[in-house]
């Protein structure tokens, strides 16, 4: 019996249905809407056998300096044949000279190390039914007019231009913020994701502000499924567990071609938009 050949092709809108089937088979939480949002921000490649999608990979550019390599999935029937490496190599080519960031499972770690990625830290996934959290008085909901300030804070924390991502987040969800005088100094975003909702990004000057932002948003989501992804160094696991969001998994943040920062930024990212895009 002849094995059907596999070809790589640009990831286009009509491939989302096949990509969604792959992610569901892999146990991922993504809805069609989640795929469509990230695809709209990205370039990518699909692996096809005939018209069937058997692999995916995306490169999400953040300006000309940085990118996220994400949504790398290979159909179970095609694993062990080097397809994951081919897809990843293809989207690394799309990234050009940009710094590349991704998150890896322990199984994927050896491949990404061979492709030049270096592990930097762990990311913890917290998820569960949100319990009771008090709403701090120093946090407020903000509207679209505050988006330029939010983008500027994220640019400082993340180290790259993610304006397109924030335009998408503004359409999909809501933002809360902490002000000092007339200036926004910390913010959090929330939107629908998977079977529930996600909180992130959270960008703040310190962990106290980050906790206040989380408490404020979770106070409006009591009884709902909520997910939060945090870098290990933020120290937010304990309060998240107190609010009913158990730590359910860990992935490894990796980087390739890191430019580095000359000094510590005034704000940092305490919760991610998602594991895929940081």
Tab-separated table of C-alpha atoms in Angstrom:
chain	number	residue	atom	x	y	z
A	1	UNK	CA	0.000	0.000	0.000
A	2	UNK	CA	1.408	3.389	-1.026
A	3	UNK	CA	1.712	6.011	1.691
A	4	UNK	CA	0.101	9.329	0.791
A	5	UNK	CA	2.665	12.104	0.538
A	6	UNK	CA	2.682	15.096	2.896
A	7	UNK	CA	3.075	18.639	1.605
A	8	UNK	CA	3.540	21.893	3.511
A	9	UNK	CA	1.345	24.817	2.475
A	10	UNK	CA	0.549	28.305	3.786
A	11	UNK	CA	-1.955	28.243	6.664
A	12	UNK	CA	-5.114	29.836	5.277
A	13	UNK	CA	-8.539	30.545	6.761
A	14	UNK	CA	-10.113	27.364	5.392
A	15	UNK	CA	-7.531	25.265	7.273
A	16	UNK	CA	-8.879	26.361	10.662
A	17	UNK	CA	-11.466	23.571	10.711
A	18	UNK	CA	-8.781	20.908	10.290
A	19	UNK	CA	-6.514	22.641	12.807
A	20	UNK	CA	-9.343	22.685	15.347
A	21	UNK	CA	-9.847	18.935	14.899
A	22	UNK	CA	-6.128	18.376	15.537
A	23	UNK	CA	-6.104	20.497	18.697
A	24	UNK	CA	-9.205	18.766	20.054
A	25	UNK	CA	-7.621	15.362	19.461
A	26	UNK	CA	-4.542	16.602	21.354
A	27	UNK	CA	-6.700	17.674	24.320
A	28	UNK	CA	-6.298	21.421	23.794
A	29	UNK	CA	-9.047	23.768	24.983
A	30	UNK	CA	-9.118	26.054	21.951
A	31	UNK	CA	-12.416	26.980	20.304
A	32	UNK	CA	-12.701	27.840	16.623
A	33	UNK	CA	-12.777	31.512	17.663
A	34	UNK	CA	-9.476	31.095	19.534
A	35	UNK	CA	-7.839	29.606	16.436
A	36	UNK	CA	-9.245	32.325	14.220
A	37	UNK	CA	-7.905	35.096	16.445
A	38	UNK	CA	-4.365	33.781	16.563
A	39	UNK	CA	-4.344	32.897	12.858
A	40	UNK	CA	-5.446	36.453	12.021
A	41	UNK	CA	-2.317	37.737	13.795
A	42	UNK	CA	0.077	35.194	12.322
A	43	UNK	CA	1.692	33.543	9.329
A	44	UNK	CA	1.874	29.779	9.296
A	45	UNK	CA	2.228	26.444	7.604
A	46	UNK	CA	-0.003	23.388	7.504
A	47	UNK	CA	0.989	19.835	6.640
A	48	UNK	CA	-1.521	18.221	4.278
A	49	UNK	CA	-2.231	14.716	3.076
A	50	UNK	CA	-4.572	15.478	0.236
A	51	UNK	CA	-6.996	18.001	1.763
A	52	UNK	CA	-6.584	16.720	5.334
A	53	UNK	CA	-4.644	18.840	7.832
A	54	UNK	CA	-2.154	16.623	9.694
A	55	UNK	CA	0.082	19.303	11.164
A	56	UNK	CA	0.177	23.011	11.986
A	57	UNK	CA	2.650	25.693	13.041
A	58	UNK	CA	2.293	29.467	13.327
A	59	UNK	CA	4.645	32.437	13.624
A	60	UNK	CA	3.114	35.501	15.275
A	61	UNK	CA	5.230	38.602	14.532
A	62	UNK	CA	5.574	41.405	17.056
A	63	UNK	CA	6.905	44.254	14.975
A	64	UNK	CA	10.220	43.659	13.236
A	65	UNK	CA	12.144	42.460	16.284
A	66	UNK	CA	10.286	39.595	17.965
A	67	UNK	CA	7.921	36.695	17.274
A	68	UNK	CA	6.145	33.798	18.937
A	69	UNK	CA	6.356	30.321	17.426
A	70	UNK	CA	3.182	28.504	18.373
A	71	UNK	CA	0.317	26.103	17.654
A	72	UNK	CA	2.702	23.307	16.672
A	73	UNK	CA	0.629	20.131	16.402
A	74	UNK	CA	1.208	16.882	14.511
A	75	UNK	CA	-1.515	14.293	13.979
A	76	UNK	CA	-0.886	11.198	16.083
A	77	UNK	CA	-0.689	9.021	12.964
A	78	UNK	CA	2.184	11.127	11.588
A	79	UNK	CA	4.374	11.448	14.674
A	80	UNK	CA	7.927	10.153	14.805
A	81	UNK	CA	8.640	11.049	11.172
A	82	UNK	CA	10.245	14.467	11.614
A	83	UNK	CA	7.132	16.413	10.627
A	84	UNK	CA	7.196	18.578	13.752
A	85	UNK	CA	10.764	19.598	12.950
A	86	UNK	CA	9.842	20.432	9.340
A	87	UNK	CA	6.896	22.587	10.403
A	88	UNK	CA	8.910	24.392	13.084
A	89	UNK	CA	11.805	25.016	10.695
A	90	UNK	CA	9.380	26.379	8.116
A	91	UNK	CA	7.874	28.973	10.459
A	92	UNK	CA	11.304	29.900	11.827
A	93	UNK	CA	12.066	30.843	8.237
A	94	UNK	CA	9.028	33.120	8.264
A	95	UNK	CA	10.372	34.850	11.391
A	96	UNK	CA	13.504	35.989	9.578
A	97	UNK	CA	15.910	37.800	11.907
A	98	UNK	CA	13.357	38.249	14.692
A	99	UNK	CA	13.912	36.911	18.189
A	100	UNK	CA	11.716	33.807	18.533
A	101	UNK	CA	9.885	32.770	21.691
A	102	UNK	CA	7.879	29.617	22.372
A	103	UNK	CA	6.648	27.349	25.132
A	104	UNK	CA	7.588	23.674	25.162
A	105	UNK	CA	6.453	20.516	26.873
A	106	UNK	CA	9.115	18.174	28.202
A	107	UNK	CA	8.567	15.985	25.130
A	108	UNK	CA	9.194	18.880	22.758
A	109	UNK	CA	12.205	20.284	24.615
A	110	UNK	CA	14.924	18.219	22.829
A	111	UNK	CA	13.707	19.261	19.361
A	112	UNK	CA	13.635	22.954	20.200
A	113	UNK	CA	17.073	22.793	21.813
A	114	UNK	CA	18.431	21.281	18.570
A	115	UNK	CA	16.880	24.204	16.691
A	116	UNK	CA	18.750	26.718	18.864
A	117	UNK	CA	16.205	27.529	21.564
A	118	UNK	CA	17.308	28.010	25.174
A	119	UNK	CA	15.050	27.412	28.191
A	120	UNK	CA	14.526	30.496	30.357
A	121	UNK	CA	11.827	29.677	32.941
A	122	UNK	CA	8.685	27.658	33.637
A	123	UNK	CA	5.102	28.768	33.076
A	124	UNK	CA	2.358	27.467	35.371
A	125	UNK	CA	-1.226	26.959	34.187
A	126	UNK	CA	-3.839	27.650	36.854
A	127	UNK	CA	-7.437	26.752	36.147
A	128	UNK	CA	-10.671	26.030	37.984
A	129	UNK	CA	-13.985	27.393	39.160
A	130	UNK	CA	-13.341	30.903	40.423
A	131	UNK	CA	-14.120	31.303	44.107
A	132	UNK	CA	-14.870	34.425	46.094
A	133	UNK	CA	-12.365	37.240	45.627
A	134	UNK	CA	-12.825	40.718	46.978
A	135	UNK	CA	-12.806	43.626	44.519
A	136	UNK	CA	-10.042	46.088	45.483
A	137	UNK	CA	-11.082	49.733	45.304
A	138	UNK	CA	-7.902	50.824	43.512
A	139	UNK	CA	-8.869	48.958	40.291
A	140	UNK	CA	-11.391	50.063	37.661
A	141	UNK	CA	-12.689	48.919	34.282
A	142	UNK	CA	-11.342	50.969	31.384
A	143	UNK	CA	-12.570	51.634	27.854
A	144	UNK	CA	-11.051	51.807	24.347
A	145	UNK	CA	-9.691	55.311	24.934
A	146	UNK	CA	-7.145	53.806	27.345
A	147	UNK	CA	-5.761	51.354	24.768
A	148	UNK	CA	-2.722	53.490	23.784
A	149	UNK	CA	-1.564	53.573	27.429
A	150	UNK	CA	-2.110	49.814	27.750
A	151	UNK	CA	-0.096	49.148	24.594
A	152	UNK	CA	2.751	51.335	25.845
A	153	UNK	CA	2.946	49.451	29.162
A	154	UNK	CA	2.975	46.100	27.392
A	155	UNK	CA	5.687	47.291	25.012
A	156	UNK	CA	7.858	48.134	28.023
A	157	UNK	CA	7.200	44.807	29.777
A	158	UNK	CA	7.340	42.503	26.740
A	159	UNK	CA	10.105	44.298	24.885
A	160	UNK	CA	8.367	44.385	21.503
A	161	UNK	CA	5.429	45.929	19.646
A	162	UNK	CA	2.230	43.901	20.150
A	163	UNK	CA	-0.259	46.551	19.013
A	164	UNK	CA	-2.088	44.153	16.668
A	165	UNK	CA	-2.597	41.680	19.527
A	166	UNK	CA	-4.094	44.385	21.746
A	167	UNK	CA	-6.420	45.532	18.986
A	168	UNK	CA	-7.704	41.940	18.841
A	169	UNK	CA	-7.961	41.644	22.633
A	170	UNK	CA	-9.962	44.884	22.767
A	171	UNK	CA	-12.510	43.369	20.353
A	172	UNK	CA	-12.658	40.054	22.242
A	173	UNK	CA	-12.769	41.158	25.883
A	174	UNK	CA	-12.340	43.807	28.583
A	175	UNK	CA	-9.560	45.613	30.441
A	176	UNK	CA	-9.120	46.731	34.046
A	177	UNK	CA	-6.449	49.106	35.314
A	178	UNK	CA	-4.781	50.788	38.252
A	179	UNK	CA	-4.086	54.502	38.023
A	180	UNK	CA	-1.715	56.834	39.802
A	181	UNK	CA	-3.209	60.245	39.321
A	182	UNK	CA	-4.238	60.429	35.668
A	183	UNK	CA	-1.796	57.762	34.512
A	184	UNK	CA	-2.472	54.035	34.053
A	185	UNK	CA	0.397	52.150	35.706
A	186	UNK	CA	-0.912	48.563	35.595
A	187	UNK	CA	-3.602	46.652	33.698
A	188	UNK	CA	-5.209	43.262	33.123
A	189	UNK	CA	-7.211	41.844	30.211
A	190	UNK	CA	-9.896	39.152	30.236
A	191	UNK	CA	-11.788	37.355	27.465
A	192	UNK	CA	-13.546	34.131	26.536
A	193	UNK	CA	-11.256	31.159	25.888
A	194	UNK	CA	-11.842	27.431	25.611
A	195	UNK	CA	-14.580	26.232	27.963
A	196	UNK	CA	-14.446	29.357	30.093
A	197	UNK	CA	-12.498	32.583	30.359
A	198	UNK	CA	-8.878	33.621	30.633
A	199	UNK	CA	-7.257	36.482	32.540
A	200	UNK	CA	-4.154	37.897	30.895
A	201	UNK	CA	-2.029	39.674	30.065
A	202	UNK	CA	-1.491	41.257	33.458
A	203	UNK	CA	1.213	43.936	33.403
A	204	UNK	CA	2.127	45.723	36.623
A	205	UNK	CA	4.873	47.471	38.549
A	206	UNK	CA	4.846	44.857	41.324
A	207	UNK	CA	3.142	41.687	42.548
A	208	UNK	CA	0.773	43.601	44.851
A	209	UNK	CA	-0.720	45.429	41.871
A	210	UNK	CA	-0.931	42.152	39.944
A	211	UNK	CA	-2.830	40.482	42.813
A	212	UNK	CA	-5.230	43.421	43.042
A	213	UNK	CA	-5.945	43.250	39.308
A	214	UNK	CA	-6.553	39.509	39.466
A	215	UNK	CA	-8.797	39.817	42.513
A	216	UNK	CA	-10.818	42.574	40.852
A	217	UNK	CA	-11.444	40.569	37.671
A	218	UNK	CA	-12.055	37.259	39.456
A	219	UNK	CA	-14.603	38.967	41.714
A	220	UNK	CA	-16.756	39.324	38.584
A	221	UNK	CA	-16.307	35.678	37.555
A	222	UNK	CA	-17.244	33.748	40.682
A	223	UNK	CA	-18.564	30.286	39.762
A	224	UNK	CA	-17.110	30.361	36.234
A	225	UNK	CA	-14.230	28.393	34.713
A	226	UNK	CA	-11.172	30.645	34.567
A	227	UNK	CA	-7.627	30.044	33.344
A	228	UNK	CA	-4.497	32.056	34.192
A	229	UNK	CA	-0.961	31.356	32.888
A	230	UNK	CA	1.865	32.801	34.976
A	231	UNK	CA	5.679	32.833	34.806
A	232	UNK	CA	7.038	30.898	37.793
A	233	UNK	CA	8.921	33.900	39.185
A	234	UNK	CA	5.792	35.994	39.732
A	235	UNK	CA	4.874	34.178	42.962
A	236	UNK	CA	1.140	34.308	42.218
A	237	UNK	CA	0.409	30.585	42.552
A	238	UNK	CA	-0.645	30.808	46.197
A	239	UNK	CA	-3.331	33.505	45.804
A	240	UNK	CA	-4.638	31.878	42.619
A	241	UNK	CA	-5.084	28.593	44.459
A	242	UNK	CA	-6.828	30.428	47.296
A	243	UNK	CA	-9.282	31.756	44.700
A	244	UNK	CA	-10.013	28.243	43.383
A	245	UNK	CA	-7.626	28.135	40.412
A	246	UNK	CA	-5.494	25.050	40.914
A	247	UNK	CA	-2.099	24.605	39.296
A	248	UNK	CA	-2.781	22.025	36.586
A	249	UNK	CA	0.252	22.023	34.308
A	250	UNK	CA	3.681	23.395	33.492
A	251	UNK	CA	5.447	24.269	30.243
A	252	UNK	CA	8.905	25.662	29.582
A	253	UNK	CA	9.477	29.124	28.105
A	254	UNK	CA	12.255	29.154	25.504
A	255	UNK	CA	13.926	31.783	23.344
A	256	UNK	CA	16.091	31.830	20.214
A	257	UNK	CA	18.160	34.814	19.149
A	258	UNK	CA	17.376	36.835	22.278
A	259	UNK	CA	18.454	40.468	22.067
A	260	UNK	CA	18.325	40.973	25.838
A	261	UNK	CA	17.472	44.101	27.814
A	262	UNK	CA	20.047	46.536	29.087
A	263	UNK	CA	18.060	47.386	32.215
A	264	UNK	CA	15.127	46.089	34.243
A	265	UNK	CA	11.846	47.494	32.858
A	266	UNK	CA	9.575	49.572	35.081
A	267	UNK	CA	6.736	47.055	34.615
A	268	UNK	CA	6.670	43.313	34.016
A	269	UNK	CA	4.292	40.678	32.707
A	270	UNK	CA	2.705	38.751	35.586
A	271	UNK	CA	0.163	36.758	33.530
A	272	UNK	CA	0.254	35.802	29.860
A	273	UNK	CA	-2.314	36.442	27.143
A	274	UNK	CA	-1.815	32.730	26.423
A	275	UNK	CA	0.981	30.191	26.367
A	276	UNK	CA	1.034	30.541	22.588
A	277	UNK	CA	1.671	34.281	22.344
A	278	UNK	CA	3.070	35.239	25.744
